[in-house]
CSV table of C-alpha atoms and ligand atoms in Angstrom, one decimal:
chain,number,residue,atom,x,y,z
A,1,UNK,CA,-22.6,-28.0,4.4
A,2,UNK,CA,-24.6,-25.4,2.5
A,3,UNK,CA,-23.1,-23.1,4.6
A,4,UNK,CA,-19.9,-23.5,4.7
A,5,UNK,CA,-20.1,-23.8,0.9
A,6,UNK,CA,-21.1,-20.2,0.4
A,7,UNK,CA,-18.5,-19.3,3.1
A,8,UNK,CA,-15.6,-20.5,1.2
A,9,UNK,CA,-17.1,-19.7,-2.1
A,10,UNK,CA,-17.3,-16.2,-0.9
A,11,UNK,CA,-13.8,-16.1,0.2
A,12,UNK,CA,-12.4,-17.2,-3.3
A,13,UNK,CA,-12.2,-14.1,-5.1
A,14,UNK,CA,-12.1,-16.4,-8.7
A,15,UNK,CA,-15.8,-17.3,-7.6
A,16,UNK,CA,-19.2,-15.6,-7.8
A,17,UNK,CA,-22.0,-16.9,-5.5
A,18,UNK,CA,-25.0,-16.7,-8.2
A,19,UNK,CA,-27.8,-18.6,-6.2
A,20,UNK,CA,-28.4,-20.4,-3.1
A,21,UNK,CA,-31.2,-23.1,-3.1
A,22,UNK,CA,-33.0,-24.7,-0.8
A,23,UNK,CA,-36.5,-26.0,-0.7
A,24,UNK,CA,-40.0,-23.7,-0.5
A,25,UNK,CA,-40.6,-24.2,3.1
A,26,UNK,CA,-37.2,-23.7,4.6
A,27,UNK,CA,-36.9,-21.6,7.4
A,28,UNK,CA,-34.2,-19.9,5.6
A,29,UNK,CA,-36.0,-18.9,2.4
A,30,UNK,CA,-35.8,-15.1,1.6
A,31,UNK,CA,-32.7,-14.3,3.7
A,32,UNK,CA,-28.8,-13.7,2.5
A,33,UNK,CA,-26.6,-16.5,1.9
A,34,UNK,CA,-23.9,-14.9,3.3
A,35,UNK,CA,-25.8,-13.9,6.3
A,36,UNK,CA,-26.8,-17.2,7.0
A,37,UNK,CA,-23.8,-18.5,6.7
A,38,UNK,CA,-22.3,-16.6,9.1
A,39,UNK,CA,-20.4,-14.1,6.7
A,40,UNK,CA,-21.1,-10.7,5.4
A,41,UNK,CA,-24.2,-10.3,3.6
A,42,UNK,CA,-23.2,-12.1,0.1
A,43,UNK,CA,-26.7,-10.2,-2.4
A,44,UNK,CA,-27.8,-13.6,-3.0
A,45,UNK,CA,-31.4,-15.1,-1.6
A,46,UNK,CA,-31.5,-18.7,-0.1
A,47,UNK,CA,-34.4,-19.3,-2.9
A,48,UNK,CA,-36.4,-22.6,-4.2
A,49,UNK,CA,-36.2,-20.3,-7.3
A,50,UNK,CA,-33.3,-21.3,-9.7
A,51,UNK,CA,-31.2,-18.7,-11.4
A,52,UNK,CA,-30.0,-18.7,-14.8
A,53,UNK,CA,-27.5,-20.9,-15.1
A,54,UNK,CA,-27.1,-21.5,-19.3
A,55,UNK,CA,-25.9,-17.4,-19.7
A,56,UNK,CA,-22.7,-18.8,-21.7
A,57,UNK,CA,-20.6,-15.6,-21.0
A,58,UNK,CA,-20.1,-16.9,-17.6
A,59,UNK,CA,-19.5,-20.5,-16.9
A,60,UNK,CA,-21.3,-21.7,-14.6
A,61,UNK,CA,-21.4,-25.2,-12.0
A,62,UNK,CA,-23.9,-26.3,-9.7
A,63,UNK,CA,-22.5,-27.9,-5.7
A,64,UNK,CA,-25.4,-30.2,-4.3
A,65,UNK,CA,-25.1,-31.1,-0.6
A,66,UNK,CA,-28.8,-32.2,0.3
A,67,UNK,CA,-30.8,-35.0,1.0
A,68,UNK,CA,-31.3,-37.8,-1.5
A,69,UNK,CA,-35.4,-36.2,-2.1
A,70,UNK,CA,-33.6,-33.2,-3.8
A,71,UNK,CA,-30.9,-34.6,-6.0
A,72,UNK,CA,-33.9,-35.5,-8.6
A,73,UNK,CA,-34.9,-32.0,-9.4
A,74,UNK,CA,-31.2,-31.0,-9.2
A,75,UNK,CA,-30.3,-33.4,-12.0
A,76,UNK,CA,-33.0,-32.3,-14.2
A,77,UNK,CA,-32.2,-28.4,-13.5
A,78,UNK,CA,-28.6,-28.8,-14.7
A,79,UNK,CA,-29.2,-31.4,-17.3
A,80,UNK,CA,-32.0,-28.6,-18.7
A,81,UNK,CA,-29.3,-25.4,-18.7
A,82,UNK,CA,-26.5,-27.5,-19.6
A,83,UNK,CA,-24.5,-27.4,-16.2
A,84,UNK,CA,-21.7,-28.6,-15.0
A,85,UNK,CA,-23.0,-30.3,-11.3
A,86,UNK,CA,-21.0,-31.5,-8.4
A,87,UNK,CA,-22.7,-34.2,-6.4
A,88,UNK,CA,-21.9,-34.3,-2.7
A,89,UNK,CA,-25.3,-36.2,-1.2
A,90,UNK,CA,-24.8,-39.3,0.1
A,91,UNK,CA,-27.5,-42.1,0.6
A,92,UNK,CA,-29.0,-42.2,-2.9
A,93,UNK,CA,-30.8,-45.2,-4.2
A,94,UNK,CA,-29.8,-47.4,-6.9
A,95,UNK,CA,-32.1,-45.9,-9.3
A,96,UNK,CA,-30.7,-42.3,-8.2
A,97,UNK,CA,-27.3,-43.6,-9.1
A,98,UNK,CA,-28.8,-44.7,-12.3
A,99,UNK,CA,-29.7,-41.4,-12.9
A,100,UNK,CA,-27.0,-39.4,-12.6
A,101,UNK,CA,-25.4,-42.0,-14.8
A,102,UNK,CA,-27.1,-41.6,-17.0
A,103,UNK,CA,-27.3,-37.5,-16.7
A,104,UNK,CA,-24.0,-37.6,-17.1
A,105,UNK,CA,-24.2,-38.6,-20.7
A,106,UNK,CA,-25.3,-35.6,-21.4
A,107,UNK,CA,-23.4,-32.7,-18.7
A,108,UNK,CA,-20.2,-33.1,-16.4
A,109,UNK,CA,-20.5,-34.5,-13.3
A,110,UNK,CA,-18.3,-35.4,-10.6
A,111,UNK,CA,-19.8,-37.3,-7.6
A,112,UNK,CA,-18.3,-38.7,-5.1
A,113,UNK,CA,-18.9,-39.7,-1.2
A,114,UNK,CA,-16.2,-37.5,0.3
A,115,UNK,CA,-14.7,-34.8,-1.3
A,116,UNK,CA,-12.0,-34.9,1.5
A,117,UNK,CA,-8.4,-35.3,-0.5
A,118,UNK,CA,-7.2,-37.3,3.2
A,119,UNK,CA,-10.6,-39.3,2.5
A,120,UNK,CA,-9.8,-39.6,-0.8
A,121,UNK,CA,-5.9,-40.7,-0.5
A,122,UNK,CA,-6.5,-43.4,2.5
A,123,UNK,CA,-9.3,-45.3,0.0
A,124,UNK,CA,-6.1,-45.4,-2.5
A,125,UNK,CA,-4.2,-46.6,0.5
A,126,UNK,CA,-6.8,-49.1,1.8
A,127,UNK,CA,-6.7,-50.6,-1.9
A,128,UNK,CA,-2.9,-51.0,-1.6
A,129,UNK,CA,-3.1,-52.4,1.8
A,130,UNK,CA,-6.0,-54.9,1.0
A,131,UNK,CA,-3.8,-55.6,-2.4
A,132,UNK,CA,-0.4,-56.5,0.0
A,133,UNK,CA,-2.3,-58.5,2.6
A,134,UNK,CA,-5.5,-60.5,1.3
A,135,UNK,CA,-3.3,-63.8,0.8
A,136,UNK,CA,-1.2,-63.3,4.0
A,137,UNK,CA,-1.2,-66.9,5.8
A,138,UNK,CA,-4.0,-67.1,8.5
A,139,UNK,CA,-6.8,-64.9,6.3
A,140,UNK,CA,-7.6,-61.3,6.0
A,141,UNK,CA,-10.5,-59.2,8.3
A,142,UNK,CA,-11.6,-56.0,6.9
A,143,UNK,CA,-13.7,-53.8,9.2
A,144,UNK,CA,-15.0,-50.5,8.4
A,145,UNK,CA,-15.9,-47.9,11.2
A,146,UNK,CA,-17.5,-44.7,11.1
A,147,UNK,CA,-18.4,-42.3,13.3
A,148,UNK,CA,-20.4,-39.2,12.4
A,149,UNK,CA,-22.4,-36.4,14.2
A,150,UNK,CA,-25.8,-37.3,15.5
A,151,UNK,CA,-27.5,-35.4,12.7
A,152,UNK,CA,-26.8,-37.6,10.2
A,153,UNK,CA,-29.1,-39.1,8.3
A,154,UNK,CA,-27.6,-42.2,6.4
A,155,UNK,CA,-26.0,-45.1,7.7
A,156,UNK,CA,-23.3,-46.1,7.1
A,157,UNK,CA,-21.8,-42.7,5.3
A,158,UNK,CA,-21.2,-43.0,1.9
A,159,UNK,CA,-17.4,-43.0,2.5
A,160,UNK,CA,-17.6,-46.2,4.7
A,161,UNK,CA,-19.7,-47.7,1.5
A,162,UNK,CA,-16.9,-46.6,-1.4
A,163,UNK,CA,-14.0,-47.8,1.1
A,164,UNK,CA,-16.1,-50.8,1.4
A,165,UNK,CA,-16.4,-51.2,-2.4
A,166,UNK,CA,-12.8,-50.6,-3.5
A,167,UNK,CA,-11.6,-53.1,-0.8
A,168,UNK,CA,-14.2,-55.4,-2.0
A,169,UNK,CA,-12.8,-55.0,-5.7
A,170,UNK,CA,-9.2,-56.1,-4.0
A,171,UNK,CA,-10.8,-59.3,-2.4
A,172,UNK,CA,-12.6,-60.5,-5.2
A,173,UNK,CA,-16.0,-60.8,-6.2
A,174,UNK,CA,-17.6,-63.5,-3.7
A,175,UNK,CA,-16.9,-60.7,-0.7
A,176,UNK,CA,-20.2,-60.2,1.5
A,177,UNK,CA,-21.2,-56.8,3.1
A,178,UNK,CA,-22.1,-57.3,6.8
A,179,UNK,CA,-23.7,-54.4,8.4
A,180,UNK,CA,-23.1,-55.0,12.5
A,181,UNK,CA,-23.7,-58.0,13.8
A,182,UNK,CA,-25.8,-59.0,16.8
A,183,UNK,CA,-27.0,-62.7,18.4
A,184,UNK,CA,-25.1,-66.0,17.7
A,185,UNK,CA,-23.6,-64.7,14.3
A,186,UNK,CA,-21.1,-67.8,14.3
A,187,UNK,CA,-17.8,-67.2,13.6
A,188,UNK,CA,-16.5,-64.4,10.6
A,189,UNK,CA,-16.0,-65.6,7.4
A,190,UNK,CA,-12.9,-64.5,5.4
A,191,UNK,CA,-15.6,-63.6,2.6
A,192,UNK,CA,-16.7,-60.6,5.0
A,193,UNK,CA,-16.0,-57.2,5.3
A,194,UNK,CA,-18.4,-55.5,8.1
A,195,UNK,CA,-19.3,-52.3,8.6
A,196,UNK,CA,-20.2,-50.2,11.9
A,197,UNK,CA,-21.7,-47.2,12.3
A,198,UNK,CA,-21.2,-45.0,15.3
A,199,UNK,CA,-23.3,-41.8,15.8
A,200,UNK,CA,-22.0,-39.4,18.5
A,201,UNK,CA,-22.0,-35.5,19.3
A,202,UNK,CA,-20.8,-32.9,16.5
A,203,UNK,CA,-18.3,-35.1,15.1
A,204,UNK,CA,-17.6,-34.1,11.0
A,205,UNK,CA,-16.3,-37.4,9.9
A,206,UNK,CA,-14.3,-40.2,10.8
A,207,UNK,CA,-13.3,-43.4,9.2
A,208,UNK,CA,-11.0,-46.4,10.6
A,209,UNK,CA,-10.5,-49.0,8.5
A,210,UNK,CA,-9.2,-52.1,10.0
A,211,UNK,CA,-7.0,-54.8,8.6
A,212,UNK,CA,-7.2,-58.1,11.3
A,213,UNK,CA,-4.8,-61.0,10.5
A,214,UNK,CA,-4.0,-63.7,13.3
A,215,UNK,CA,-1.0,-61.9,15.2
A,216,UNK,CA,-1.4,-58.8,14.0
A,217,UNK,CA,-3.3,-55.5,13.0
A,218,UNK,CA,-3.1,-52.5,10.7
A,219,UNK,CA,-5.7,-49.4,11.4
A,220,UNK,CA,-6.1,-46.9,8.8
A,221,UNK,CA,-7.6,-43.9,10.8
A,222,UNK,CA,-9.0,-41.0,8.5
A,223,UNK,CA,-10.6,-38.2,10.3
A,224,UNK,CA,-12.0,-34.4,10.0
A,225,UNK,CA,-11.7,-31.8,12.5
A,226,UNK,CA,-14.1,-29.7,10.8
A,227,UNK,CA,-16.6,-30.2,7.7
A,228,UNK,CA,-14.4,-27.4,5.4
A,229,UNK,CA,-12.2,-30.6,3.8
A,230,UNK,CA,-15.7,-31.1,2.3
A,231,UNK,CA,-16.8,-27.7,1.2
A,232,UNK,CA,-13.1,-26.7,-0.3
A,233,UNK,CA,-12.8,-30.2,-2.5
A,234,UNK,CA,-16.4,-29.6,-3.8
A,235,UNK,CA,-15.2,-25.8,-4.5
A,236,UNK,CA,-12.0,-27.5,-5.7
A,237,UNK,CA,-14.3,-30.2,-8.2
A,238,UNK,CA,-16.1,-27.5,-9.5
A,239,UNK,CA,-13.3,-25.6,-10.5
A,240,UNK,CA,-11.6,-28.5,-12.4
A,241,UNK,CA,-14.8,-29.4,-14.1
A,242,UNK,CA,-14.9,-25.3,-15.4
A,243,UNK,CA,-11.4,-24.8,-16.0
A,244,UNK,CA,-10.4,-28.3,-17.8
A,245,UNK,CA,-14.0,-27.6,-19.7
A,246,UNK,CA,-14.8,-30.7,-19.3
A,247,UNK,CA,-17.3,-32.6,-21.3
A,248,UNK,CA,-20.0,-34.9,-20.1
A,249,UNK,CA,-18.9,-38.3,-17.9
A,250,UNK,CA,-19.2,-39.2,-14.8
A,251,UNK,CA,-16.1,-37.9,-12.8
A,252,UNK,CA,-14.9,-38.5,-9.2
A,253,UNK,CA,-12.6,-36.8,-6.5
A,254,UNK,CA,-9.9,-39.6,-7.8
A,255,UNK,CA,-10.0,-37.4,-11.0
A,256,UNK,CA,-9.8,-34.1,-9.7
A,257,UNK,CA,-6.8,-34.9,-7.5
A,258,UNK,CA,-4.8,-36.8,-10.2
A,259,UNK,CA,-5.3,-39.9,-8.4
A,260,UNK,CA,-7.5,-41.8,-10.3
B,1,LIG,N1,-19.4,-35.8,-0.2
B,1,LIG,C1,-19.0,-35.2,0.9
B,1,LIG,O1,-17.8,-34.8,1.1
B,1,LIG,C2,-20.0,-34.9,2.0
B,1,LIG,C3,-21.2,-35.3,1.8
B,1,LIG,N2,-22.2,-34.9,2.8
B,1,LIG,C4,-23.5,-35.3,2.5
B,1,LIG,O2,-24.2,-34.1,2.1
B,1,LIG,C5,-25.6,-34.2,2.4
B,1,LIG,C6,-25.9,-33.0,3.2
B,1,LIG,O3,-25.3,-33.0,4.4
B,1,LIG,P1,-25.6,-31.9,5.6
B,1,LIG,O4,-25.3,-30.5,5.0
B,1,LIG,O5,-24.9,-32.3,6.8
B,1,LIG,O6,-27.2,-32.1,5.7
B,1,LIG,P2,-28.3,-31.1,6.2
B,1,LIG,O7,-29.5,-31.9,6.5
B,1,LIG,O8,-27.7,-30.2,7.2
B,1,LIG,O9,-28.5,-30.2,4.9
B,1,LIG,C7,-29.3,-30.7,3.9
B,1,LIG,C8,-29.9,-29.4,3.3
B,1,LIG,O10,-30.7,-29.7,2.1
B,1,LIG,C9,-31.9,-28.9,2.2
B,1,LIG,N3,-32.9,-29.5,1.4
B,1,LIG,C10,-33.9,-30.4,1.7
B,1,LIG,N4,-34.7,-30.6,0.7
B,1,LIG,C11,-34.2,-29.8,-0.4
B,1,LIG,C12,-34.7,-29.6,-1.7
B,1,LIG,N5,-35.7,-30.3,-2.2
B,1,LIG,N6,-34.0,-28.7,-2.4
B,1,LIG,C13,-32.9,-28.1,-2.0
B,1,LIG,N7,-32.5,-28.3,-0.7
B,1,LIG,C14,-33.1,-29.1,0.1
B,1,LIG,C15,-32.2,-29.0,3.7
B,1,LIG,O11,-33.1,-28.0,4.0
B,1,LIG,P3,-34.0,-28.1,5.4
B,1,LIG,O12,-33.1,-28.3,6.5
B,1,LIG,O13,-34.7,-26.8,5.4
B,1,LIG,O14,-34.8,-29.3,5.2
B,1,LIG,C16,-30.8,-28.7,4.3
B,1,LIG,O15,-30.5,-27.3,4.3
B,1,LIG,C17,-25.7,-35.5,3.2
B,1,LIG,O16,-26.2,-36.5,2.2
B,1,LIG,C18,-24.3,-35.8,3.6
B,1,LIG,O17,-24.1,-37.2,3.8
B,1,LIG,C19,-21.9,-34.2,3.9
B,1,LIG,C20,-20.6,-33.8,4.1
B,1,LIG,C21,-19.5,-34.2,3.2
B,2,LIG,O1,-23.0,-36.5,6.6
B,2,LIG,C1,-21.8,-36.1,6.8
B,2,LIG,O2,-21.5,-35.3,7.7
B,2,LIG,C2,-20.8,-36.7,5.9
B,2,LIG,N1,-21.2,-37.5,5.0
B,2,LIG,C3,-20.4,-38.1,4.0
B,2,LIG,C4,-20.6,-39.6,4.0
B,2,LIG,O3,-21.7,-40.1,4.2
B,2,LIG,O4,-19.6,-40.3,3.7
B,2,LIG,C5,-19.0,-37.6,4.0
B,2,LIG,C6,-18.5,-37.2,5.3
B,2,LIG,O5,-18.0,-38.3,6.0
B,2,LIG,C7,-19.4,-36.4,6.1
């Protein structure tokens, strides 16, 4: 995601690529961004080192696609020079989440688990659909699939997790989270919504919601064809959170796209 990052960033001419980190040891330390990203070279260093980010001529924001061991020092660089951050990782723990909760008392953030606007406009539709339908006659099955490259690292995504929760906020509060289901499980419950996780090829993203009543089914199908719905709305939340100059809280992509 790093990559394609720096390749859009690069392409908006009302951006300026200031630094590129990554850890010590990466293999990519010491070369150009743009370079690695495929583009021409961009003068900026994949680096451990952070630049100055609190120069107040020039606003600045920080985009965070990592790993959930990284987002730690990333909240305590931008909390330290005052920046507005962007948080894209998925897979954090509770007491990460707590964290940037709490970091965002004192900076900007937005964070959310897809920065996708279809991703983000089928979780308002799911909540609509679970709204409609979780009295219909017969019961209400909500099952979420995902299927993702074989890289990834979390399961299930952090999308499949935030659909999960805003349905759950529809059912009502006694809803259980099932994570695949194997043996003599005995029939569903109505409290359940289960969650599979599919792992295959070079896929960027892909989310089916399914709604199961007795006679009938609705499938709400979300899905990328390639990972730069996520690079342009992180570009896009960092751009709101500069231009609307806005002060610390904890935003999300509902925000950014008017949808919240
Ligand atoms: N919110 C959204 O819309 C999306 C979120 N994601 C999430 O973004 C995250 C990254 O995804 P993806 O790019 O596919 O994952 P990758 O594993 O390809 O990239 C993670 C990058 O973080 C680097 N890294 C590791 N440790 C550190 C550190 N301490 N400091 C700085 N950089 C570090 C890794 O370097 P190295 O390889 O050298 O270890 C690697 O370049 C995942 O959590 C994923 O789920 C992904 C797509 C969309
Ligand atoms: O790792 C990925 O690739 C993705 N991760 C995010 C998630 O966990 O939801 C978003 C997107 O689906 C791609």
């Amino acid at each position: 995601m790093g990559r394609r990052v720096v390749a859009l960033g690069l392409a908006d001419p009302t951006f300026q690529l200031v630094g590129a980190i990554d850890h010590a040891d990466s293999d990519q330390a010491g070369q150009d961004s743009g370079s690695v990203a495929g583009e021409a070279p961009s003068g900026v260093e994949i680096s451990a080192q952070w630049p100055a980010l609190d120069d107040a001529s020039s606003p600045k924001a920080v985009v965070d696609f990592s790993l959930p061991e990284a987002i730690d020092g990333c909240i305590e660089q931008c909390v330290k020079t005052q920046s507005p951050l962007v948080v894209a990782t998925t897979g954090l723990s509770e007491e990460q989440q707590q964290r940037l909760a709490e970091a965002a008392k004192a900076i900007p953030i937005v964070w959310a688990p897809s920065m996708s606007l279809a991703v983000n406009l089928s979780m308002k539709i799911a909540e609509q659909i679970t709204a409609a339908l979780k009295d219909v006659s017969g019961g209400l099955d909500v099952e979420i699939l995902e299927r993702h490259h074989r890289f990834k690292a979390d399961a299930p995504s952090g999308t499949a997790l935030k659909f999960g929760e805003l349905i759950a906020g529809q059912l009502g509060e006694s809803t259980q989270h099932v994570h695949g289901r194997e043996g003599h499980t005995g029939a569903r419950t109505r409290e359940e919504i289960g969650y599979h996780a599919i792992r295959v090829g070079d896929n960027p993203g892909e989310h089916t919601i399914v709604f199961g009543m007795l006679g009938e089914k609705i499938e709400l199908n979300v899905a990328a064809s390639n990972r730069d719905c996520y690079a342009s709305g992180a570009l896009a939340a960092a751009k709101w959170l500069i231009q609307q100059q806005k002060g610390p809280g904890l935003y999300s992509m509902f925000d950014v796209l008017g949808m919240a």
